[in-house]
Amino acid sequence: MFPRSSGILLHPTSLASPFGIGDLGPAAYEFLDFLEAAGQSLWQVLPLGPTGYGDSPYQCFSAFGGNPLLISLDRLHEQGLLSASDLDDARLPCAANVDFPLVIREKAAALRRAATAFHGSPAFDAFQDRNRRWLADFARFMAFKEQFGMVAWPYWRTSATHPDAEQVRVHTFLQFEFFEQWSALKREANARGIRVMGDIPIYAAGDSSDVWARPSLWKLREDGHPALMAGVPPDYFSATGQLWGNPIYDWGEHAASGYAWWIERFRSTFELFDLVRVDHFRGFQAYFQVPFGETTAVNGEWVEGPGAALFDAVQTALNRRLPVVAENLGVITPEVEAIRNRFGFPGMAILQFAFGKDAQAPDFKPHNYPREVVAYTGTHDNDTVMGWWNSEGGDSTRTAEDIRQEKAFALAYLGADGSEMNWSLIRALMASVADTVVFPVQDLLGLGKQARMNTPATLGGNWKYRMLPGQLNGAIAERLRGFADCYDRAKGRNRDA
């Protein structure tokens, strides 16, 4: 499942488009052109769900649904559901960041016009039948949210029992259209020999149709708020830990059902992607819980999770080896690694963290890699290579002297002169024995900290990065293709092809 290959981490919202946010339209297919020209055979994305709190793809209104903001208005126009003037009205100035409030307002209007113009089809009926396990609950949930001004569901009036039927139909159509467009894009990627890696957040958002429709599967208070919140203790990313706020699962209830909700979640995910990164994998062995009302993750505790039993249940139900990459970053215990190794899930290595004092730094050095690892220059949760390289002052986890020593060691280790550190790290990974290596698109472009996707434990300013038209050009593709050819990672040239 993991031949020698390389690929790019790029969330679709970061694609260039004329509508303020990347989508599944022409720019996505142009990105496939780039991957093919560059000899890349993997496209990694973040979760594709309908984003809620903070516009984060890890805080979605559904663990099963798709993000309507990714629907291509161009494709709706081609289907006759939007006019040329509708497209003109929805166009927004080209910018290097997504203005989510503006995009949501303008795109929502266009999407509703398309939904009004849609009068059904056999494919639409089949989609509803195929996804009946979650779709009706989600469409009703979103209709209620709009009815109550988008506030979280614990604040809804308990007397409300019937959402607006037209709004339910609109949200059902938007899910249908998202999955139609995504499926077409993935088919095209696969036809070109490009696999798509998705992402499963370990937790569901508290304000989601999943928790609203099946509250017994989570540890909630009577008012619907979490009794306990998810997070991680202080680490490299944050001196006060990360308080995510998601409700903790009632793992006893999940076990009693044979992990039915998780089986359906993985089944649905594998219909969308060729392989999947499982976020915060260590949380399945032991998870960190924080009492409701805390403002940081300092006062939390570790609690034993479902462990291998969950993955046994999923693997048995799906009757297949699971194409999973385990996000095993942070404080990882032997018990966590035992589960990962039992199921043959490759872990992750972050080259950017190989040169400092991170506890996993020795494992992140390429000369220590096993073949069965997915290695990155960086991820969506840390700075770009050039942002990291150009940092000077200390922060809550690294002093100025720490940074000086880190840079000196990186130059010595890579044999670099510091002039193009993004390409120095890319080349080091390409040459490594790691079966799979991935680069955030920002590192290909040599962008600084302004292009960072997310800063953990912060609110505001995250998930906004997007490319400008033409940034991924032929010169970059040629340079990356040269490395892919040289180090046996190009499609058709690797040793496992």
XYZ file of N, CA and C in Angstrom, residues 64-203:
420
model
N -19.163 12.979 8.581
C -19.411 12.237 7.353
C -19.617 13.143 6.142
N -20.053 14.362 6.350
C -20.418 15.239 5.247
C -19.234 15.928 4.595
N -19.533 16.649 3.504
C -18.525 17.409 2.779
C -18.750 18.903 2.940
N -17.719 19.670 2.644
C -17.763 21.122 2.821
C -18.362 21.796 1.588
N -19.553 22.398 1.699
C -20.152 23.067 0.535
C -19.295 24.193 -0.038
N -18.421 24.791 0.786
C -17.566 25.857 0.270
C -16.602 25.354 -0.791
N -16.394 24.039 -0.864
C -15.498 23.469 -1.866
C -16.204 23.183 -3.188
N -17.507 23.320 -3.220
C -18.243 23.065 -4.462
C -17.840 24.090 -5.517
N -17.554 23.617 -6.708
C -17.148 24.502 -7.801
C -18.363 25.164 -8.433
N -18.389 26.484 -8.405
C -19.464 27.208 -9.069
C -19.364 27.066 -10.581
N -18.144 26.921 -11.096
C -17.978 26.691 -12.538
C -18.688 25.415 -12.961
N -18.561 24.358 -12.145
C -19.218 23.093 -12.480
C -20.749 23.245 -12.408
N -21.240 24.014 -11.456
C -22.682 24.246 -11.375
C -23.176 25.018 -12.598
N -22.349 25.932 -13.083
C -22.688 26.667 -14.305
C -22.752 25.717 -15.496
N -21.784 24.801 -15.580
C -21.768 23.827 -16.681
C -23.012 22.934 -16.664
N -23.555 22.705 -15.474
C -24.759 21.883 -15.348
C -26.038 22.676 -15.594
N -25.901 23.987 -15.829
C -27.063 24.809 -16.066
C -27.770 25.254 -14.805
N -27.107 25.101 -13.657
C -27.729 25.475 -12.384
C -27.388 26.898 -11.969
N -26.400 27.508 -12.601
C -26.052 28.908 -12.375
C -25.852 29.585 -13.716
N -26.222 30.833 -13.804
C -26.022 31.593 -15.027
C -24.657 32.267 -15.018
N -24.264 32.809 -16.168
C -23.000 33.545 -16.248
C -23.027 34.751 -15.314
N -24.185 35.405 -15.205
C -24.271 36.553 -14.303
C -24.175 36.115 -12.845
N -24.664 34.909 -12.519
C -24.503 34.375 -11.166
C -23.020 34.228 -10.830
N -22.236 33.727 -11.793
C -20.794 33.585 -11.572
C -20.149 34.942 -11.373
N -20.530 35.894 -12.196
C -19.961 37.243 -12.068
C -20.252 37.829 -10.690
N -21.462 37.624 -10.210
C -21.839 38.161 -8.903
C -21.036 37.530 -7.776
N -20.608 36.269 -7.966
C -19.906 35.541 -6.897
C -18.396 35.738 -6.933
N -17.878 36.380 -7.971
C -16.428 36.553 -8.066
C -15.926 37.504 -6.983
N -14.728 37.177 -6.466
C -14.114 37.984 -5.420
C -12.688 38.328 -5.830
N -12.124 39.411 -5.315
C -10.738 39.772 -5.652
C -9.773 38.649 -5.274
N -8.759 38.469 -6.090
C -7.754 37.437 -5.829
C -6.892 37.868 -4.647
N -6.754 36.972 -3.668
C -5.983 37.293 -2.474
C -5.277 36.044 -1.981
N -4.212 36.248 -1.201
C -3.415 35.125 -0.703
C -4.001 34.509 0.553
N -5.132 35.021 1.015
C -5.797 34.460 2.181
C -7.296 34.383 1.935
N -7.931 33.395 2.551
C -9.378 33.256 2.459
C -10.039 34.176 3.480
N -10.936 35.014 3.023
C -11.766 35.824 3.913
C -13.043 35.027 4.152
N -13.044 34.185 5.183
C -14.142 33.243 5.360
C -15.507 33.907 5.499
N -15.665 34.960 6.320
C -16.999 35.576 6.400
C -17.505 36.067 5.045
N -16.617 36.680 4.251
C -17.015 37.168 2.934
C -17.360 36.017 2.006
N -16.505 34.990 1.988
C -16.735 33.841 1.112
C -18.041 33.140 1.470
N -18.250 32.917 2.772
C -19.470 32.227 3.201
C -20.702 33.005 2.754
N -20.671 34.310 2.917
C -21.830 35.131 2.538
C -22.075 35.080 1.027
N -21.023 35.284 0.239
C -21.194 35.369 -1.212
C -21.448 34.002 -1.836
N -20.727 32.997 -1.376
C -20.877 31.692 -2.003
C -22.183 31.032 -1.592
N -22.599 31.250 -0.349
C -23.864 30.673 0.099
C -25.017 31.125 -0.783
N -24.992 32.385 -1.185
C -26.066 32.900 -2.035
C -26.084 32.179 -3.381
N -24.902 31.971 -3.964
C -24.830 31.274 -5.252
C -25.253 29.816 -5.118
N -24.830 29.166 -4.046
C -25.182 27.762 -3.839
C -26.689 27.586 -3.661
N -27.322 28.529 -2.992
C -28.769 28.431 -2.810
C -29.509 28.630 -4.137
N -28.987 29.507 -4.977
C -29.606 29.676 -6.300
C -29.509 28.373 -7.092
N -28.353 27.707 -6.995
C -28.192 26.434 -7.701
C -29.128 25.368 -7.143
N -29.264 25.347 -5.828
C -30.160 24.370 -5.211
C -31.600 24.599 -5.644
N -31.994 25.850 -5.778
C -33.353 26.171 -6.224
C -33.584 25.724 -7.663
N -32.532 25.828 -8.483
C -32.650 25.452 -9.897
C -32.589 23.942 -10.107
N -32.168 23.194 -9.102
C -32.040 21.737 -9.226
C -33.380 21.078 -8.912
N -33.804 20.186 -9.801
C -35.118 19.562 -9.642
C -35.036 18.046 -9.465
N -33.885 17.575 -9.022
C -33.777 16.155 -8.716
C -33.269 15.332 -9.879
N -32.853 14.096 -9.580
C -32.360 13.167 -10.586
C -32.278 11.786 -9.959
N -32.204 10.735 -10.773
C -32.019 9.392 -10.210
C -30.741 9.287 -9.366
N -29.689 9.991 -9.798
C -28.434 9.954 -9.033
C -28.621 10.599 -7.662
N -29.406 11.654 -7.606
C -29.694 12.325 -6.339
C -30.465 11.399 -5.409
N -31.432 10.685 -5.950
C -32.199 9.742 -5.143
C -31.303 8.619 -4.625
N -30.425 8.128 -5.487
C -29.524 7.045 -5.078
C -28.552 7.521 -4.006
N -28.094 8.768 -4.125
C -27.188 9.324 -3.123
C -27.863 9.377 -1.756
N -29.099 9.822 -1.720
C -29.811 9.886 -0.443
C -29.974 8.502 0.170
N -30.289 7.531 -0.644
C -30.468 6.177 -0.131
C -29.158 5.605 0.379
N -28.082 5.867 -0.351
C -26.768 5.303 -0.002
C -26.223 5.917 1.286
N -26.613 7.143 1.588
C -26.055 7.855 2.743
C -27.100 8.138 3.821
N -28.124 7.316 3.851
C -29.218 7.572 4.786
C -28.766 7.486 6.242
N -27.647 6.823 6.533
C -27.202 6.672 7.925
C -26.868 8.016 8.566
N -26.476 9.002 7.778
C -26.069 10.290 8.350
C -26.701 11.495 7.674
N -27.092 11.360 6.419
C -27.452 12.524 5.607
C -28.688 13.254 6.125
N -29.756 12.520 6.449
C -30.983 13.180 6.903
C -30.745 13.926 8.211
N -30.010 13.309 9.134
C -29.705 13.989 10.395
C -28.924 15.265 10.142
N -27.947 15.192 9.242
C -27.123 16.370 8.979
C -27.947 17.493 8.344
N -28.769 17.162 7.357
C -29.558 18.195 6.685
C -30.530 18.845 7.668
N -31.140 18.066 8.542
C -32.038 18.635 9.548
C -31.250 19.501 10.536
N -30.072 19.019 10.930
C -29.228 19.767 11.865
C -28.879 21.141 11.298
N -28.451 21.179 10.044
C -28.061 22.453 9.441
C -29.270 23.373 9.257
N -30.427 22.808 8.941
C -31.628 23.622 8.811
C -31.996 24.245 10.158
N -31.877 23.462 11.222
C -32.134 23.999 12.559
C -31.123 25.088 12.915
N -29.842 24.852 12.593
C -28.815 25.850 12.917
C -29.147 27.189 12.265
N -29.549 27.153 11.005
C -29.911 28.397 10.335
C -31.138 29.024 10.971
N -32.077 28.199 11.368
C -33.288 28.704 12.011
C -32.970 29.438 13.314
N -31.926 28.965 14.024
C -31.563 29.551 15.312
C -30.306 30.415 15.240
N -30.038 30.970 14.053
C -28.953 31.934 13.922
C -27.573 31.353 14.035
N -27.419 30.071 13.717
C -26.133 29.361 13.680
C -25.501 29.169 15.050
N -26.234 29.377 16.127
C -25.663 29.104 17.449
C -25.527 27.602 17.637
N -24.690 27.188 18.595
C -24.470 25.765 18.866
C -25.763 25.106 19.342
N -25.917 23.829 19.030
C -27.201 23.167 19.278
C -27.638 23.127 20.747
N -26.742 23.115 21.743
C -27.260 23.138 23.118
C -28.063 24.392 23.451
N -27.948 25.441 22.618
C -28.672 26.688 22.873
C -29.969 26.801 22.076
N -30.301 25.767 21.296
C -31.547 25.829 20.547
C -32.738 25.728 21.492
N -33.874 26.241 21.039
C -35.116 26.089 21.807
C -35.571 24.639 21.739
N -35.790 24.041 22.859
C -36.118 22.613 22.899
C -37.468 22.309 22.271
N -38.298 23.324 22.082
C -39.619 23.087 21.499
C -39.580 22.882 19.991
N -38.449 23.211 19.370
C -38.351 23.096 17.911
C -38.247 21.627 17.508
N -39.162 21.184 16.687
C -39.159 19.773 16.264
C -39.156 19.604 14.759
N -39.543 20.651 14.008
C -39.654 20.508 12.564
C -38.845 21.605 11.863
N -37.698 21.250 11.278
C -36.942 22.264 10.531
C -37.647 22.606 9.233
N -37.258 23.704 8.646
C -37.815 24.130 7.373
C -37.485 23.104 6.288
N -38.519 22.574 5.635
C -38.320 21.496 4.663
C -37.465 21.940 3.482
N -37.616 23.192 3.042
C -36.825 23.668 1.912
C -35.350 23.764 2.282
N -35.056 24.191 3.502
C -33.667 24.255 3.925
C -33.061 22.862 4.026
N -33.839 21.895 4.466
C -33.364 20.508 4.493
C -33.014 20.047 3.086
N -33.862 20.385 2.118
C -33.595 19.985 0.736
C -32.341 20.664 0.194
N -32.146 21.941 0.539
C -30.952 22.662 0.085
C -29.691 21.969 0.592
N -29.651 21.635 1.865
C -28.447 21.021 2.425
C -28.241 19.599 1.903
N -29.320 18.912 1.604
C -29.185 17.593 0.994
C -28.581 17.716 -0.399
N -29.063 18.690 -1.174
C -28.500 18.915 -2.509
C -27.028 19.282 -2.440
N -26.653 20.153 -1.515
C -25.252 20.581 -1.428
C -24.344 19.391 -1.116
N -24.789 18.485 -0.271
C -23.989 17.297 -0.008
C -23.879 16.428 -1.258
N -24.966 16.268 -1.964
C -24.942 15.508 -3.218
C -23.949 16.108 -4.191
N -23.986 17.417 -4.352
C -23.113 18.071 -5.324
C -21.649 17.980 -4.901
N -21.385 18.155 -3.609
C -20.000 18.017 -3.144
C -19.459 16.634 -3.491
N -20.186 15.601 -3.152
C -19.674 14.250 -3.366
C -19.578 13.906 -4.851
N -20.474 14.437 -5.658
C -20.361 14.234 -7.101
C -19.072 14.853 -7.630
N -18.797 16.092 -7.218
C -17.601 16.779 -7.714
C -16.327 16.146 -7.168
N -16.331 15.783 -5.887
C -15.135 15.165 -5.325
C -14.859 13.812 -5.982
N -15.883 13.004 -6.194
C -15.701 11.687 -6.803
C -15.122 11.811 -8.207
N -15.597 12.786 -8.959
C -15.069 12.998 -10.311
C -13.601 13.392 -10.261
N -13.249 14.264 -9.320
C -11.852 14.697 -9.193
C -10.957 13.536 -8.788
N -11.405 12.731 -7.838
C -10.598 11.593 -7.398
C -10.434 10.564 -8.519
N -11.494 10.320 -9.277
C -11.378 9.392 -10.412
C -10.317 9.870 -11.388
N -10.298 11.166 -11.647
C -9.292 11.717 -12.561
C -7.896 11.564 -11.985
N -7.738 11.814 -10.683
C -6.428 11.640 -10.047
C -5.963 10.189 -10.177
N -6.836 9.261 -9.858
C -6.472 7.849 -9.934
C -6.134 7.425 -11.353
N -6.849 7.967 -12.338
C -6.573 7.643 -13.734
C -5.177 8.084 -14.150
N -4.654 9.089 -13.461
C -3.301 9.583 -13.746
C -2.252 8.922 -12.850
N -2.640 7.930 -12.072
C -1.697 7.269 -11.178
C -1.411 8.041 -9.921
N -2.311 8.944 -9.544
C -2.143 9.770 -8.340
C -3.133 9.287 -7.286
N -2.631 8.908 -6.133
C -3.492 8.509 -5.026
C -3.776 9.720 -4.141
N -4.923 9.680 -3.477
C -5.337 10.783 -2.621
C -5.369 10.302 -1.178
N -4.661 11.031 -0.297
C -4.655 10.724 1.128
C -5.558 11.717 1.853
N -6.517 11.167 2.594
C -7.399 11.992 3.395
C -6.955 12.046 4.838
N -7.847 12.506 5.701
C -7.499 12.733 7.098
C -8.742 12.519 7.951
N -8.625 11.695 8.983
C -9.720 11.485 9.929
C -9.361 12.156 11.249
N -10.054 13.221 11.627
C -9.846 13.773 12.976
C -10.311 12.747 14.007
N -9.557 12.567 15.073
C -9.968 11.586 16.068
C -11.285 11.984 16.710
N -11.512 13.285 16.905
C -12.709 13.733 17.619
C -13.724 14.372 16.684
